[in-house]
PDB file of C-alpha atoms in Angstrom:
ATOM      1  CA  UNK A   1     114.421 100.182 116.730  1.00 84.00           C
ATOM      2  CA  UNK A   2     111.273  97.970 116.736  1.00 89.00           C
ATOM      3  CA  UNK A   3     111.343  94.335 116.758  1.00 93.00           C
ATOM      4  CA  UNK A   4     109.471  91.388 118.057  1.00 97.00           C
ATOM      5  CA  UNK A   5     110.931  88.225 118.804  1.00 97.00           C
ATOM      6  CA  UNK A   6     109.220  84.480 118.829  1.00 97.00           C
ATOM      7  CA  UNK A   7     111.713  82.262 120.423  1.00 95.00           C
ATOM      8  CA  UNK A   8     109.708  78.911 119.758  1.00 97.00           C
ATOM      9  CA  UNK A   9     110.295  78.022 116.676  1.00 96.00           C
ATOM     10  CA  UNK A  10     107.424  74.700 117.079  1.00 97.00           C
ATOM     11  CA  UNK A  11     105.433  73.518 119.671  1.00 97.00           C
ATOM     12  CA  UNK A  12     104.086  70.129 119.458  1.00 97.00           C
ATOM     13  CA  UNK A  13     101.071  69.040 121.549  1.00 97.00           C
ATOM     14  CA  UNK A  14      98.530  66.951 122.099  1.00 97.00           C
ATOM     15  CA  UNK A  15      94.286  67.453 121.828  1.00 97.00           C
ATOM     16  CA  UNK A  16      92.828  69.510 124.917  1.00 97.00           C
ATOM     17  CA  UNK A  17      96.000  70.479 125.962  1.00 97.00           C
ATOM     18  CA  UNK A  18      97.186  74.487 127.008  1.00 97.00           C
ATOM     19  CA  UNK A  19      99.296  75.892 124.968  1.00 97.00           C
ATOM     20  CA  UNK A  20     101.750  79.532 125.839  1.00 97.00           C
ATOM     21  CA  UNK A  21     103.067  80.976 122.650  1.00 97.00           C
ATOM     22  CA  UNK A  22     105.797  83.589 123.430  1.00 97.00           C
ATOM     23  CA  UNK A  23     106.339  87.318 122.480  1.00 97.00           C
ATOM     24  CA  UNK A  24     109.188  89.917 123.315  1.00 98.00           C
ATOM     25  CA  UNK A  25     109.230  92.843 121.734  1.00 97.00           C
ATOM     26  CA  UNK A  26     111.062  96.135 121.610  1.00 96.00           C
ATOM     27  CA  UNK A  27     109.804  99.364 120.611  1.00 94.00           C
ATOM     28  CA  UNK A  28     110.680 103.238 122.432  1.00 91.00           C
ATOM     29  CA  UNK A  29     107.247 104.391 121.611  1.00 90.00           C
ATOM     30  CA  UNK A  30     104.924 105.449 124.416  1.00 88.00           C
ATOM     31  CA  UNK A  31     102.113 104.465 122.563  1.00 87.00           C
ATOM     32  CA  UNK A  32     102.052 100.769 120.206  1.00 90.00           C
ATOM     33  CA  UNK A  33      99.775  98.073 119.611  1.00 90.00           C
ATOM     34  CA  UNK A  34     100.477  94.423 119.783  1.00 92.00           C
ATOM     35  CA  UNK A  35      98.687  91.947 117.664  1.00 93.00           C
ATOM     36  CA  UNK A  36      98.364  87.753 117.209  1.00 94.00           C
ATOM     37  CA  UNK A  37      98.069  86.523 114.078  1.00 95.00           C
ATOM     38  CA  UNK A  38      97.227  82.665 112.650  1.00 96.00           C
ATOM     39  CA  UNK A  39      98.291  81.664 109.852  1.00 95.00           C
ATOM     40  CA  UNK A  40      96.819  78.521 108.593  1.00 92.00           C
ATOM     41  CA  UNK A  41      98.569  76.442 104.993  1.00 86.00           C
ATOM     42  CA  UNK A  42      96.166  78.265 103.083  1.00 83.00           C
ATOM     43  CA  UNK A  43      98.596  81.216 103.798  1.00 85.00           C
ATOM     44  CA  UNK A  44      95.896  84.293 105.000  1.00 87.00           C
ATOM     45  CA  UNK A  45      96.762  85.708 107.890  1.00 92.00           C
ATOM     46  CA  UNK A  46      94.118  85.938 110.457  1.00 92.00           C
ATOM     47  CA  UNK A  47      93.567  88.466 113.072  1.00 90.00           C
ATOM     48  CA  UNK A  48      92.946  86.985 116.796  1.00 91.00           C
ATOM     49  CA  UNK A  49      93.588  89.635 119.459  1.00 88.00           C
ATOM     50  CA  UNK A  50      95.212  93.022 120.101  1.00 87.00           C
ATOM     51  CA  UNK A  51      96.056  94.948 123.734  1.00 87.00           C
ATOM     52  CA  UNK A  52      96.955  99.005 123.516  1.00 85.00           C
ATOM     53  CA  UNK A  53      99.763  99.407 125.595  1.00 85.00           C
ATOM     54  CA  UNK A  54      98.012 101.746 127.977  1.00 81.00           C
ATOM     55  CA  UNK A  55      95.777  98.644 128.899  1.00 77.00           C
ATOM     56  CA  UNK A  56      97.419  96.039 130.925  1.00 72.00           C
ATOM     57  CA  UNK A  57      94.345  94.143 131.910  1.00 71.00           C
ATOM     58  CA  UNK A  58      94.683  90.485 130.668  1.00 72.00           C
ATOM     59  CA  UNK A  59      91.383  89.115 128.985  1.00 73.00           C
ATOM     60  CA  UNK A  60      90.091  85.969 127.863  1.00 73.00           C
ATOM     61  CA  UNK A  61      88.017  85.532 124.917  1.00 79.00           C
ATOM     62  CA  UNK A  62      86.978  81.702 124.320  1.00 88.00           C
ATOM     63  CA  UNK A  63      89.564  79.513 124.149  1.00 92.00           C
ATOM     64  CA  UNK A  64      92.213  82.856 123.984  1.00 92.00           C
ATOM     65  CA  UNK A  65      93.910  84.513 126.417  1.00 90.00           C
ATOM     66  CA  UNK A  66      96.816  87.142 126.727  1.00 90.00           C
ATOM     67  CA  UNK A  67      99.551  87.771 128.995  1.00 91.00           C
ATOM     68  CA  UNK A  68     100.766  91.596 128.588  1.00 91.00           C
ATOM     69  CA  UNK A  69     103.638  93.081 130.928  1.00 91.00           C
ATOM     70  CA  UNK A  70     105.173  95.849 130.267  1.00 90.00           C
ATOM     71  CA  UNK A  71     107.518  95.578 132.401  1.00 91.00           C
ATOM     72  CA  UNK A  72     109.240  92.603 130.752  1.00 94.00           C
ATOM     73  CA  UNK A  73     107.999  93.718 127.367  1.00 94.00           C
ATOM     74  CA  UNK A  74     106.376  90.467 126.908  1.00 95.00           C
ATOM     75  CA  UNK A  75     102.456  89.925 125.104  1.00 94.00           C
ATOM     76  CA  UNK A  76     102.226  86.110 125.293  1.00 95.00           C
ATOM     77  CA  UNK A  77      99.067  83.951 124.300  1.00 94.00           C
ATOM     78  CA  UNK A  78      97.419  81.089 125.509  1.00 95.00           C
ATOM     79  CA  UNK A  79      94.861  78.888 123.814  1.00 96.00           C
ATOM     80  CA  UNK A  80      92.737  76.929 126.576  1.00 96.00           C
ATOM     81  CA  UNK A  81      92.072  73.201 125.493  1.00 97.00           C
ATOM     82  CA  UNK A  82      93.912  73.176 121.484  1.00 97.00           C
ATOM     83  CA  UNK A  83      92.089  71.620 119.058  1.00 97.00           C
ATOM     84  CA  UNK A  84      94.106  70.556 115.517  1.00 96.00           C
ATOM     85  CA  UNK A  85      92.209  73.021 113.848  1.00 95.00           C
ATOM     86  CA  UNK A  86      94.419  75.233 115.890  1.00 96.00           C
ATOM     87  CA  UNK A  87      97.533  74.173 114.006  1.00 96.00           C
ATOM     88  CA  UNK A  88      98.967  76.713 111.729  1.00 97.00           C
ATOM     89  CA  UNK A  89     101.911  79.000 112.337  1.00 97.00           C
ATOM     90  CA  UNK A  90     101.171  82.014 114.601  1.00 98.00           C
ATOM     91  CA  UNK A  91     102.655  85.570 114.698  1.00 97.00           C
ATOM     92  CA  UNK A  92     103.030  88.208 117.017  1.00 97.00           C
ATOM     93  CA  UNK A  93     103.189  91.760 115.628  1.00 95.00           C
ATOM     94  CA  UNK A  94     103.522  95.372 116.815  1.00 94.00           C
ATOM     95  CA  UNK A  95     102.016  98.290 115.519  1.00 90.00           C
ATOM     96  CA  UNK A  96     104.813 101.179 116.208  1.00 86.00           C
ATOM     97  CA  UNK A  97     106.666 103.728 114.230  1.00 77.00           C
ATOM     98  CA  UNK A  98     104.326 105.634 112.538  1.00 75.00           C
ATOM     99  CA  UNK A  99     101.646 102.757 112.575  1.00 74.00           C
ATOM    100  CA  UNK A 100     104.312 100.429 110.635  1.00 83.00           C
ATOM    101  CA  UNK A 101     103.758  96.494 111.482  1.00 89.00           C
ATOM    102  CA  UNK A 102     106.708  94.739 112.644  1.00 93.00           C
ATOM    103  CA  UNK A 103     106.262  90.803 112.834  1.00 95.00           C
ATOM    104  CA  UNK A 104     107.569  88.233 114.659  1.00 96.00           C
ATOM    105  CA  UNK A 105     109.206  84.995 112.658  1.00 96.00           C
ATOM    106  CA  UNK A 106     106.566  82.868 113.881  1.00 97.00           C
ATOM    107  CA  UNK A 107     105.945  79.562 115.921  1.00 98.00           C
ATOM    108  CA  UNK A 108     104.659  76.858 114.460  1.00 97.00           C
ATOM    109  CA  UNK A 109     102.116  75.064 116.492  1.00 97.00           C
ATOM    110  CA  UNK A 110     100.886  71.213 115.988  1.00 97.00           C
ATOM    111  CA  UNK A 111      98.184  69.602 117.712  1.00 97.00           C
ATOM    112  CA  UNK A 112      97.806  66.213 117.503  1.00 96.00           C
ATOM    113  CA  UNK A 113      94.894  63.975 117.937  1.00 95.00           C
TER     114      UNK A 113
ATOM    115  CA  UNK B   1      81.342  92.095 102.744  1.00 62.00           C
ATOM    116  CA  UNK B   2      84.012  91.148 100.398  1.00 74.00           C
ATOM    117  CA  UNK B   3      87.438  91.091 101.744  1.00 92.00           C
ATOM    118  CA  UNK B   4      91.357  90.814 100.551  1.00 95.00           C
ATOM    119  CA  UNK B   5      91.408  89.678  97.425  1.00 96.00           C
ATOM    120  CA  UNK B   6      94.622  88.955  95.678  1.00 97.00           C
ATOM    121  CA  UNK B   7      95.840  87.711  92.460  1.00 97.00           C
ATOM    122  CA  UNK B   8      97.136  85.255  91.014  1.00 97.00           C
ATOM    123  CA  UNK B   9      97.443  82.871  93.276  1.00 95.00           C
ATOM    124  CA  UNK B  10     100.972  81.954  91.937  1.00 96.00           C
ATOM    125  CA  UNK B  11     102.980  82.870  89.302  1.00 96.00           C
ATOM    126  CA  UNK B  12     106.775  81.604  88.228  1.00 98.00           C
ATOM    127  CA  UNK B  13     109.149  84.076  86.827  1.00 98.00           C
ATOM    128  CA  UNK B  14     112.980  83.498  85.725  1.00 98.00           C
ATOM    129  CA  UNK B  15     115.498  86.077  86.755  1.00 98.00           C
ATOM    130  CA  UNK B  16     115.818  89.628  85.405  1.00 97.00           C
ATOM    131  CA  UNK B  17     112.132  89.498  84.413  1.00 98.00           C
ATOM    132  CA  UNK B  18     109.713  91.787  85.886  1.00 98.00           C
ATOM    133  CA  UNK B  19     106.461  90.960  87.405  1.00 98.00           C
ATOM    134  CA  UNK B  20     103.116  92.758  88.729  1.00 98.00           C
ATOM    135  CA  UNK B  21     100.785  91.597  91.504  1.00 98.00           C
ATOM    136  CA  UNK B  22      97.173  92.445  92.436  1.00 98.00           C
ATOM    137  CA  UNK B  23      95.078  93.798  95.481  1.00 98.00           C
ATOM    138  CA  UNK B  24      91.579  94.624  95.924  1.00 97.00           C
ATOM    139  CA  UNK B  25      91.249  96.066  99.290  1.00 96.00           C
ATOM    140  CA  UNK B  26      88.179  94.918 102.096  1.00 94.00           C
ATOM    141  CA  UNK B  27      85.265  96.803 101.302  1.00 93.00           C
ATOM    142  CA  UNK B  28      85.251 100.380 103.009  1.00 90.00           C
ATOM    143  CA  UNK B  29      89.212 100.415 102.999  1.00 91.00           C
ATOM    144  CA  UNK B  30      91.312 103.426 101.642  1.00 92.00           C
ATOM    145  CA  UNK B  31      95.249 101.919 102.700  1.00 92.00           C
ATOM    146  CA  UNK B  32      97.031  99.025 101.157  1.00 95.00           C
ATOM    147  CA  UNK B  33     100.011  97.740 102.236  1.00 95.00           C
ATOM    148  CA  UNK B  34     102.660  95.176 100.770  1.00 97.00           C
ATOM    149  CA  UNK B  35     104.453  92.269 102.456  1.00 96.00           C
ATOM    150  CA  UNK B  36     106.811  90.301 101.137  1.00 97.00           C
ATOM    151  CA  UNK B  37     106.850  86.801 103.388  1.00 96.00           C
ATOM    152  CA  UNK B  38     109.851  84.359 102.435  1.00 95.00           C
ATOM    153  CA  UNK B  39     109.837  80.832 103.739  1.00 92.00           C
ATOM    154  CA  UNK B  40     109.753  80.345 107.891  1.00 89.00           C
ATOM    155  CA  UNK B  41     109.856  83.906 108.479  1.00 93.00           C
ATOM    156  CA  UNK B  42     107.167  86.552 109.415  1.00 94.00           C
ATOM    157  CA  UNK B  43     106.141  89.343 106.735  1.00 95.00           C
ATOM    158  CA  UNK B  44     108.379  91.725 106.254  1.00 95.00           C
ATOM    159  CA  UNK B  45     106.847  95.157 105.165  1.00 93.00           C
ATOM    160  CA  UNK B  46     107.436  96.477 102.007  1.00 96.00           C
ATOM    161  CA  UNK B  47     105.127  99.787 101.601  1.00 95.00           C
ATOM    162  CA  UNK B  48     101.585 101.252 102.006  1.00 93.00           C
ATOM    163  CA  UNK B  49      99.449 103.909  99.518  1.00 95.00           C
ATOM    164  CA  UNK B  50      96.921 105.801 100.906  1.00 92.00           C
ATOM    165  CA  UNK B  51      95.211 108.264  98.572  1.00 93.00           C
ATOM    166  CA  UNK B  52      97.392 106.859  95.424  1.00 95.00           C
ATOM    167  CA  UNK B  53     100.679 108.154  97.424  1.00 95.00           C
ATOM    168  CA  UNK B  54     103.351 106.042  99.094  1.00 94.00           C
ATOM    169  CA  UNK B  55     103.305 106.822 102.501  1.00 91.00           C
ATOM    170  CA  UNK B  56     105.259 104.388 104.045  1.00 89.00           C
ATOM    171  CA  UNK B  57     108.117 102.475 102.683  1.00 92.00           C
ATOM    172  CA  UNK B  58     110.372  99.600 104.553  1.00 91.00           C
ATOM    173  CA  UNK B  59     113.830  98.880 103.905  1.00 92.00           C
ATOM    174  CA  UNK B  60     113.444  97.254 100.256  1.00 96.00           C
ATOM    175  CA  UNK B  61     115.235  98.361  96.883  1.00 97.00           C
ATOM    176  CA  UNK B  62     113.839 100.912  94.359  1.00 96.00           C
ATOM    177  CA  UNK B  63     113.545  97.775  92.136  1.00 98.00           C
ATOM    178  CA  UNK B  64     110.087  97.325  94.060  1.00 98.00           C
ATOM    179  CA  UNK B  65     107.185  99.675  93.163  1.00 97.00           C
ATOM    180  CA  UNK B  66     103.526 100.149  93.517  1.00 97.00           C
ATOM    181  CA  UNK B  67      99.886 102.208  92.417  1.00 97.00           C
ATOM    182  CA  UNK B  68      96.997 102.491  94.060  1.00 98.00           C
ATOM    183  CA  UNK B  69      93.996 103.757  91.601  1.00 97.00           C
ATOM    184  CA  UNK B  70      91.220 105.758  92.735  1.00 96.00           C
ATOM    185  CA  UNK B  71      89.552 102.967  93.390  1.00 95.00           C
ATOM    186  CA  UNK B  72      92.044 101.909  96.388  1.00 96.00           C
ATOM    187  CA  UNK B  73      92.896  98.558  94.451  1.00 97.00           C
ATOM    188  CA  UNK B  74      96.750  97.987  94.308  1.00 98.00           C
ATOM    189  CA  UNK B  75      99.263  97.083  92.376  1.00 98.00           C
ATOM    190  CA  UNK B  76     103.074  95.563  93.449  1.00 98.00           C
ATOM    191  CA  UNK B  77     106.118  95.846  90.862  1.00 98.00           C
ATOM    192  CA  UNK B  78     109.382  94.114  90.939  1.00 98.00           C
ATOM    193  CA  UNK B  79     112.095  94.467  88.432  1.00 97.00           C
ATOM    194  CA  UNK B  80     114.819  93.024  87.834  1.00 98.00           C
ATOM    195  CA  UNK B  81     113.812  89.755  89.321  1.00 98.00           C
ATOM    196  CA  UNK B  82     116.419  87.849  91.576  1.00 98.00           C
ATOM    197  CA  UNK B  83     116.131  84.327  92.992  1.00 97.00           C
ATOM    198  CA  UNK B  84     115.746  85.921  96.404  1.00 97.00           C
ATOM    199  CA  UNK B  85     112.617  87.606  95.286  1.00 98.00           C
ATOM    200  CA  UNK B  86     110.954  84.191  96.036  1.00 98.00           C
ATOM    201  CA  UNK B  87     108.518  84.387  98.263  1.00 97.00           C
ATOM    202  CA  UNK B  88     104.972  85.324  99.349  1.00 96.00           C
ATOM    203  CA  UNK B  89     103.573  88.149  98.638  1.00 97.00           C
ATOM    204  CA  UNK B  90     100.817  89.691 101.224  1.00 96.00           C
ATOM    205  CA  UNK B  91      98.845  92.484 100.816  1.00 96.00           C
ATOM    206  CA  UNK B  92      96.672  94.121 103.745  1.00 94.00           C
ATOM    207  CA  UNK B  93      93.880  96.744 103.859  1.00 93.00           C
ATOM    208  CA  UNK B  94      93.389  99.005 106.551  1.00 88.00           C
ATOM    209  CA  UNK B  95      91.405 102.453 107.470  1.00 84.00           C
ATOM    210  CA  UNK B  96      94.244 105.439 107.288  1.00 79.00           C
ATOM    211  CA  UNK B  97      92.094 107.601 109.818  1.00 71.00           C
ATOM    212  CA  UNK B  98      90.300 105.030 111.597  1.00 61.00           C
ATOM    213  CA  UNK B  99      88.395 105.798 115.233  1.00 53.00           C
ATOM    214  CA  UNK B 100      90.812 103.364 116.925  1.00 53.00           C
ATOM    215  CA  UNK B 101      94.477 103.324 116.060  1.00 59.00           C
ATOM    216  CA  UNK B 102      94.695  99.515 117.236  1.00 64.00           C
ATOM    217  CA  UNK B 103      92.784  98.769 114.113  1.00 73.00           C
ATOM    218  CA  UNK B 104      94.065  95.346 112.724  1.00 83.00           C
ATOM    219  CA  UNK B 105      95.412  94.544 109.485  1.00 88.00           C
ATOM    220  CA  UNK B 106      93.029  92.682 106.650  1.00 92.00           C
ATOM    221  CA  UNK B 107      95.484  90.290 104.727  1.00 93.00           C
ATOM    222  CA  UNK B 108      94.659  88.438 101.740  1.00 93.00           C
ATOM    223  CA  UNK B 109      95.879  85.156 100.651  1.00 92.00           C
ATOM    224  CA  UNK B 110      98.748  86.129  99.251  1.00 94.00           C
ATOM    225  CA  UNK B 111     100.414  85.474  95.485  1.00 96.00           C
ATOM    226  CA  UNK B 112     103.660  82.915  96.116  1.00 96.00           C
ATOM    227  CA  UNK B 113     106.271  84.305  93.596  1.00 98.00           C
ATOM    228  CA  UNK B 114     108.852  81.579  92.674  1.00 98.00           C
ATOM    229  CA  UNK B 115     111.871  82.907  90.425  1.00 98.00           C
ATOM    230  CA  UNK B 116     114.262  80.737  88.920  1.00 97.00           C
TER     231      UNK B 116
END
């Protein structure tokens, strides 16, 4: 079975801070794709970043970085120095299955001035 | 470059009704896929077309049904409306055969379905 699992529910911060958004998931494919999401009030979900999972190398890109392990089945994200335009509710998802999506519930992330 | 374009925006049924949403794929799609998003919880995925077929279909009730036209726009169906039916409604374009199989998902705003 494939799932994905966001344990934080919300994360409150404050302006400039780090912030590590969680992701487990579960899959028995060899071969799946793991994807963040935003999702901002206006409701669109917004691609951010994506890691095959023949490619452990971790990457920054801006203010975004990634944390995949295999081993613990884990694809957590970081964003450097938040910003309140960086609240909105994010989801992790994984491509598996016959290229199906399966997403997360979400975690809800405020940043406060 | 035009992307995910959904509509309405919102729409307010009463039970046993039926109802019809809207997609227009990102330009230079063929696949469109349905989610159905209910409050605090991720998307949960309904089906996808690809060359006006169903390809792919989650774990929702016949009661739900789609078209894609030859133009890859889409349509979502629900019959039989139920107060659980409440919810947002997401629709996604993708490339079927695309180059690299991590290709993301396009989503569109969504249409927020309220039944009463």
């Amino acid at each position: 079975a494939q799932k994905v699992t966001q344990a934080q529910t919300e994360i409150s911060v404050v302006e400039k801070e780090d912030v590590t958004l969680d992701c487990v998931y579960e899959t028995r494919d060899t071969t799946y794709y793991l994807f963040w999401y935003k999702q901002p009030p206006s409701g669109e979900l917004v691609f951010l970043i994506r890691r095959n999972s023949f490619d452990e190398q971790n990457e920054i890109s801006g203010r975004y970085s990634w944390n995949f392990q295999k081993s613990t089945s884990s694809f957590n994200f970081t964003i450097t120095a938040s910003q309140v335009v960086d609240s909105a509710v994010y989801f992790c998802a994984l491509r598996a299955n016959f290229n199906k999506f399966y997403f997360g519930s979400g975690t809800k992330l405020n940043v406060k001035p | 470059d035009a992307g995910v374009t959904q509509s309405p925006t919102h729409l307010i049924k009463t039970r046993g009704q039926q109802v019809t949403l809207r997609c227009s794929p990102k330009s230079g799609h063929d696949t469109v896929s349905w989610y159905q998003q209910a409050l605090g919880q991720g998307p949960q995925f309904i089906f996808q077309y690809y060359e006006e077929e169903e390809r792919q279909r989650g774990n929702f009730p016949d009661r739900f049904s789609g078209h894609q036209f030859p133009n890859y726009s889409s349509e979502l169906n629900v019959n039989a409306l139920l107060l659980g039916d409440s919810a947002l409604y997401l629709c996604a374009s993708s490339l079927y055969f695309s180059g690299t199989r991590n290709s993301p998902l396009h989503f569109g705003n969504g249409t927020r379905l309220t039944v009463t």
